[in-house]
PDB file of C-alpha atoms in Angstrom:
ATOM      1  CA  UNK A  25     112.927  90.646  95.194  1.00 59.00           C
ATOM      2  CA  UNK A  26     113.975  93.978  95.647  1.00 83.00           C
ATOM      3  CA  UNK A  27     112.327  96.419  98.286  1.00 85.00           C
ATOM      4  CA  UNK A  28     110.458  98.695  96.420  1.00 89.00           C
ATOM      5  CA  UNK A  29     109.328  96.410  94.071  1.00 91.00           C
ATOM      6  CA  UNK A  30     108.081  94.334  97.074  1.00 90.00           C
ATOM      7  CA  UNK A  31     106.678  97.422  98.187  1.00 93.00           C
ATOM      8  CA  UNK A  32     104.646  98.698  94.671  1.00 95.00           C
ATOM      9  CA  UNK A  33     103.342  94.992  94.491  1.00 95.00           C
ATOM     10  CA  UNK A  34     101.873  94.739  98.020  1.00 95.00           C
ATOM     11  CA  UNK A  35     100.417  98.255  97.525  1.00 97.00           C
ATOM     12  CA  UNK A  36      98.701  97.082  94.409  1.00 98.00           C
ATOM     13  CA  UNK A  37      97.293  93.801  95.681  1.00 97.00           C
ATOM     14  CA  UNK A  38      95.802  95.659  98.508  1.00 98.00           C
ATOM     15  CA  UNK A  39      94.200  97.887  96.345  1.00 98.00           C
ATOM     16  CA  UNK A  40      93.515  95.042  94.204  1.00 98.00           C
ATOM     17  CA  UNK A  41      91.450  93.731  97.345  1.00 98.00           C
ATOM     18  CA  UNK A  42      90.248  96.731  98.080  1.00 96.00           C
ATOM     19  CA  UNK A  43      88.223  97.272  94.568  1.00 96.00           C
ATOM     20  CA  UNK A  44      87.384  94.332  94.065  1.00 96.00           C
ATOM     21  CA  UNK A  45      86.575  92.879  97.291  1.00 95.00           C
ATOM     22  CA  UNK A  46      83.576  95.738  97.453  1.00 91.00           C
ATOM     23  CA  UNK A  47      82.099  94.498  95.116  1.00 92.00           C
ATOM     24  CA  UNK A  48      81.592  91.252  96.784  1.00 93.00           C
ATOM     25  CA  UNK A  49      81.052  92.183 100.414  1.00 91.00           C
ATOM     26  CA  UNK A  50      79.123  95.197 101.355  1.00 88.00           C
ATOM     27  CA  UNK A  51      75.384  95.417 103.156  1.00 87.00           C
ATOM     28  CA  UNK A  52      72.666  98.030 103.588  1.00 86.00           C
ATOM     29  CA  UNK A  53      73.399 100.389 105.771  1.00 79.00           C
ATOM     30  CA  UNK A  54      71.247 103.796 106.530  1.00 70.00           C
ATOM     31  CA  UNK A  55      71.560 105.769 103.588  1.00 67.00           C
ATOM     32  CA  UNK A  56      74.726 104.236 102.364  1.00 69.00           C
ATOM     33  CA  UNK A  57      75.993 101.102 101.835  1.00 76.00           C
ATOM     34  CA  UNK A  58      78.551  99.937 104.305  1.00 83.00           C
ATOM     35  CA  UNK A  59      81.935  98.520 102.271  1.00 87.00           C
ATOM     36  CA  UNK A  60      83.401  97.040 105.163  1.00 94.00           C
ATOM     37  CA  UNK A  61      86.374  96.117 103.064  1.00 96.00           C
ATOM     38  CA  UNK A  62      88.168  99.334 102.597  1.00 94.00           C
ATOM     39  CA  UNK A  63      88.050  99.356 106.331  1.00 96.00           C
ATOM     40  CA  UNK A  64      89.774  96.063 106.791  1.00 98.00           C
ATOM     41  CA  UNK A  65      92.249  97.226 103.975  1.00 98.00           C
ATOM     42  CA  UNK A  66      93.002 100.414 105.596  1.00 98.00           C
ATOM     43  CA  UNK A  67      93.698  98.456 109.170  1.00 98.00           C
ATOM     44  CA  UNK A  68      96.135  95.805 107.466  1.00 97.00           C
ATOM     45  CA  UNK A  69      97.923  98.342 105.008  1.00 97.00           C
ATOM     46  CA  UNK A  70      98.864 100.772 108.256  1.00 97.00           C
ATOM     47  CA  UNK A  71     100.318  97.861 110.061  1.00 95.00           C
ATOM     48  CA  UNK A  72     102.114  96.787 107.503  1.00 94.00           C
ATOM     49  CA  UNK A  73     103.250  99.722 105.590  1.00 95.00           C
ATOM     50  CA  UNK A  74     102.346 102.782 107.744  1.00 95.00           C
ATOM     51  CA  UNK A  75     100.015 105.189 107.650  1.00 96.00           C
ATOM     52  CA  UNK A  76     101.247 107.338 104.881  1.00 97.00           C
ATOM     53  CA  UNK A  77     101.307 104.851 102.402  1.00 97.00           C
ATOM     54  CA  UNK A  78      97.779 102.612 103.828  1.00 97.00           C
ATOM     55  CA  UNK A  79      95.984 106.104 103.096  1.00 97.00           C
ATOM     56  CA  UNK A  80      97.485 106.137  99.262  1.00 98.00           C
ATOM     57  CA  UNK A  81      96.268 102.796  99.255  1.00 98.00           C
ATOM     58  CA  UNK A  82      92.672 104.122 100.169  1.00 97.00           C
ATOM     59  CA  UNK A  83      92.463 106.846  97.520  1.00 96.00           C
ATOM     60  CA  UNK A  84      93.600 104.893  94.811  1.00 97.00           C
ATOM     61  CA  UNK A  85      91.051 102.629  95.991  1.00 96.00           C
ATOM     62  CA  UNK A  86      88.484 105.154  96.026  1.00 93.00           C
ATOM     63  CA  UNK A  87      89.462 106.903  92.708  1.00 95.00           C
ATOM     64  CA  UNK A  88      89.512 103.617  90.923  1.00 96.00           C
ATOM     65  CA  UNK A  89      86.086 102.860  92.413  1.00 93.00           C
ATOM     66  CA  UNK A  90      85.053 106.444  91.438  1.00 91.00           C
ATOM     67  CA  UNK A  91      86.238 105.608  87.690  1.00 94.00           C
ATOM     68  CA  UNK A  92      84.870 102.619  86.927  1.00 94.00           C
ATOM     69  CA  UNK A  93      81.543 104.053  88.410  1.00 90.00           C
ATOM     70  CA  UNK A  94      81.441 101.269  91.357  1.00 87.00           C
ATOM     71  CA  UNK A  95      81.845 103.613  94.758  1.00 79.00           C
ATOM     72  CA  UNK A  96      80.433 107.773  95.395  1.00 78.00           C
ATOM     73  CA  UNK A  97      83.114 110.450  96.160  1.00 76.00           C
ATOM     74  CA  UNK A  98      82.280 109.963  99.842  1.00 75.00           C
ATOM     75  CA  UNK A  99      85.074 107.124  99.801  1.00 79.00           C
ATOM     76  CA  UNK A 100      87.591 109.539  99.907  1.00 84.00           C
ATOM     77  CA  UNK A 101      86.858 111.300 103.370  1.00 82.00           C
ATOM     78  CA  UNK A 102      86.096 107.807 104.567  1.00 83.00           C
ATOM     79  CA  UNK A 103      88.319 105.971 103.378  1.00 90.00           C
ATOM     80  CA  UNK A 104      91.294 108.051 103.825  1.00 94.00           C
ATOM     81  CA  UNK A 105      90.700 109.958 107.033  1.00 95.00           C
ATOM     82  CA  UNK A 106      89.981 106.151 108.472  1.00 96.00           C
ATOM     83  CA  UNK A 107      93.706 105.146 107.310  1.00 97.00           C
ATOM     84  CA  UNK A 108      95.371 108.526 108.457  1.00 96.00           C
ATOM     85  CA  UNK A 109      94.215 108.206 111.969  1.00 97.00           C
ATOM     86  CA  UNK A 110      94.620 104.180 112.307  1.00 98.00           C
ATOM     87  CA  UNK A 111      98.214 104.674 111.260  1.00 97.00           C
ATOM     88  CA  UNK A 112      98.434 107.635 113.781  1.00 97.00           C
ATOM     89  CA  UNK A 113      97.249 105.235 116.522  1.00 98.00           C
ATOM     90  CA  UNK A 114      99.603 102.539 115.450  1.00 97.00           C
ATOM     91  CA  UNK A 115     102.392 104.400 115.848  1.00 96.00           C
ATOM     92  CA  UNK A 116     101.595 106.240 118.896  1.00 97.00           C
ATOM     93  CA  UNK A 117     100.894 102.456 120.803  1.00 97.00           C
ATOM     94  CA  UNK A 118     101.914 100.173 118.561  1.00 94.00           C
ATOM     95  CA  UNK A 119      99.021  97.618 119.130  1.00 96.00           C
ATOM     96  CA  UNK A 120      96.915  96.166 116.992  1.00 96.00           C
ATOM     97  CA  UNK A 121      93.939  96.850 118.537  1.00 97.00           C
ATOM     98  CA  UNK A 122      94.535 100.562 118.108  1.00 98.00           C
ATOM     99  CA  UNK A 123      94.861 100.367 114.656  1.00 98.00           C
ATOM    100  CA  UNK A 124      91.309  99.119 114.222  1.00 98.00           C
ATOM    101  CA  UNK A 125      89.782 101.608 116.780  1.00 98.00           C
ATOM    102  CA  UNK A 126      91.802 104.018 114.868  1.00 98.00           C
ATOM    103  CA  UNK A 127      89.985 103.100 111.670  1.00 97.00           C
ATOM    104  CA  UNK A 128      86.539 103.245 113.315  1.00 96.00           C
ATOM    105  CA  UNK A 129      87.289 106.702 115.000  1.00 96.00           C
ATOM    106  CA  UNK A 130      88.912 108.090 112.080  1.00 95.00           C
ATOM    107  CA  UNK A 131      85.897 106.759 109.643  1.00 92.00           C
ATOM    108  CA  UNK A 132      83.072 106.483 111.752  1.00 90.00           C
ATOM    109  CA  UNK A 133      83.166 110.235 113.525  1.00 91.00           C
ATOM    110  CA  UNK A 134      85.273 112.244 111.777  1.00 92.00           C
ATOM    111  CA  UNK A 135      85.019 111.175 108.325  1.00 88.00           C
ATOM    112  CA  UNK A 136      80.750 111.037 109.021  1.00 83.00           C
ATOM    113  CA  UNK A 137      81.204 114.499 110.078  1.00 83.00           C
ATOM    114  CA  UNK A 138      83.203 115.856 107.043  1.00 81.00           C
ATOM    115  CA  UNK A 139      81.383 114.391 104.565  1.00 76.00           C
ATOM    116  CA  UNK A 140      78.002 116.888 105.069  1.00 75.00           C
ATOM    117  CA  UNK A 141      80.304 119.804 103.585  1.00 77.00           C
ATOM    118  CA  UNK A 142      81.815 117.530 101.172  1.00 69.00           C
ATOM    119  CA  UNK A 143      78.891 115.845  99.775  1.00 67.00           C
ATOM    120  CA  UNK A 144      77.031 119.314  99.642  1.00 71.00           C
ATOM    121  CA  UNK A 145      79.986 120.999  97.793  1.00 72.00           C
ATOM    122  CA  UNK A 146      80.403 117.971  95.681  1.00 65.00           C
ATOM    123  CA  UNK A 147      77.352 115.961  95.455  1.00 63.00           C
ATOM    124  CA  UNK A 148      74.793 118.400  96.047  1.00 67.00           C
ATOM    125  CA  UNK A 149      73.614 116.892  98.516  1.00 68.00           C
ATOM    126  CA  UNK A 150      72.237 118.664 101.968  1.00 63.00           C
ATOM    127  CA  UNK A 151      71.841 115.696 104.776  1.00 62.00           C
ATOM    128  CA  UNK A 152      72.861 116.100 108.156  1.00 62.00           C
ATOM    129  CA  UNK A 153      75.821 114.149 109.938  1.00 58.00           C
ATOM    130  CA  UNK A 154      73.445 112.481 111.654  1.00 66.00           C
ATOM    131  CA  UNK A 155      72.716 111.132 108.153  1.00 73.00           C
ATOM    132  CA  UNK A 156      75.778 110.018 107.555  1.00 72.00           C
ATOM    133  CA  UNK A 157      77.089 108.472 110.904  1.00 80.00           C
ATOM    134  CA  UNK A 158      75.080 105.120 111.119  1.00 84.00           C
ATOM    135  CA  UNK A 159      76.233 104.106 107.636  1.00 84.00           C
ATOM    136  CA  UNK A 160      79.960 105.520 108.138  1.00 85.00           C
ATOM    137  CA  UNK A 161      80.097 103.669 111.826  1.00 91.00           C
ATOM    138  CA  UNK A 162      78.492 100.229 110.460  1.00 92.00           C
ATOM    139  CA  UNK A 163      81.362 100.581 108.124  1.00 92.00           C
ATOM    140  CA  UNK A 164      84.206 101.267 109.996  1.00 95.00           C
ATOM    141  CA  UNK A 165      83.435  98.905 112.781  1.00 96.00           C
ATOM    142  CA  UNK A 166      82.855  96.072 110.793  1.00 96.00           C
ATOM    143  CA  UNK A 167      85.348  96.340 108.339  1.00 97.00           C
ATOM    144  CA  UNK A 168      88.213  97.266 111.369  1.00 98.00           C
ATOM    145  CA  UNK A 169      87.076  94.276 112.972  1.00 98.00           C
ATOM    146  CA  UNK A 170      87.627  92.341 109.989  1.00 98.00           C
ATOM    147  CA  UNK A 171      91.365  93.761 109.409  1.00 98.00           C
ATOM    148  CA  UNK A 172      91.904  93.519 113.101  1.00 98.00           C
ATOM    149  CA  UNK A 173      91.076  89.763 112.831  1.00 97.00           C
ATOM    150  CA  UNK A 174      92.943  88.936 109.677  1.00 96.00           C
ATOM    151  CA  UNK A 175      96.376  90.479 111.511  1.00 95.00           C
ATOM    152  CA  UNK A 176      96.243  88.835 115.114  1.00 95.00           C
ATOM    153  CA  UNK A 177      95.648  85.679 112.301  1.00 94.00           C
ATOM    154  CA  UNK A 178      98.620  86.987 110.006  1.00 91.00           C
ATOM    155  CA  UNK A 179     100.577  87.694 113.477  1.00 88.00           C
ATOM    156  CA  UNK A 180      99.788  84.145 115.410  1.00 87.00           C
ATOM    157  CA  UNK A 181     101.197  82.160 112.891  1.00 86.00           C
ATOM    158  CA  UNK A 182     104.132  84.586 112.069  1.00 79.00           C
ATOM    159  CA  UNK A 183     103.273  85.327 108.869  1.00 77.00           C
ATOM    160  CA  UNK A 184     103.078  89.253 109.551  1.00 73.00           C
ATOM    161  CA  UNK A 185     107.088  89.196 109.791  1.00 72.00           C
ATOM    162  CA  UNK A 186     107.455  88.222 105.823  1.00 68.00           C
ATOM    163  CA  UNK A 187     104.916  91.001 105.307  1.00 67.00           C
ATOM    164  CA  UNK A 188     106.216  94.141 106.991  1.00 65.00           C
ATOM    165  CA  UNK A 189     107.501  96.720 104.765  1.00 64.00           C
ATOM    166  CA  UNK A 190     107.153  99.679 106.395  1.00 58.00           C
TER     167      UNK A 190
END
């Protein structure tokens, strides 16, 4: 199969995963609801195709979400942000690990923190960060946790090798 077509179709079925896979496996979680799957998405996508392309991956998953009326606007700054700074850790140690804490960082502090101007220019909305950091933490951890797991899986029985298309 040729590269880029590799490439598109890996993209997609992470997105695929992404959408659909919130719909399926999300909890409570302070004022929000915690999709933990975006999260794990975002930590798998930067390992295997880098950062730029894992946070494409998370706005198409949060405009597709947006459209069909399933996920709020604050899955941009979460979502994305998360991705950007996992796939800056990756590269920086290349570990794992860092990818995930990356994703929890990126999500949990500094996407909770952006989304009070966002979601009062956008939404209308005037809470606090302190609002928005339980539910944007709960997230991140839970869902990097889950990506981190599903890679050292992927990587112990060398199926992250096939995978990587960065």
């Amino acid at each position: 199969m040729h590269q880029r077509t590799r490439l598109m179709t890996m993209m997609a079925i992470l997105i695929a995963i992404g959408v659909l896979g919130s719909q399926f496996l999300w909890f409570p979680a302070g004022i929000a609801k915690a999709y933990p799957v975006q999260h794990a998405v975002n930590v798998i996508a930067v390992v295997m195709l880098g950062p730029i392309r894992a946070t494409i991956i998370a706005f198409m998953i949060g405009l597709i979400r947006n459209v069909f009326g399933l996920g709020t606007l604050l899955a941009f700054p979460g979502g994305m942000i998360g991705a950007l700074l996992a796939g800056y850790f990756y590269q920086k140690t290349n570990k794992l690990t860092w990818a995930a804490v990356g994703e929890a960082f990126g999500t949990g502090i500094i996407a909770s923190l952006f989304a009070v101007p966002f979601a009062k220019l956008f939404m209308g909305t005037t809470l606090g960060a302190l609002f928005f950091f339980p539910s944007f933490l709960t997230s991140s951890i839970s869902g990097a946790l889950i990506g981190l797991f599903i890679i050292l899986r992927m990587k112990s029985t060398q199926q992250l090798k096939s995978f990587h298309l960065k």
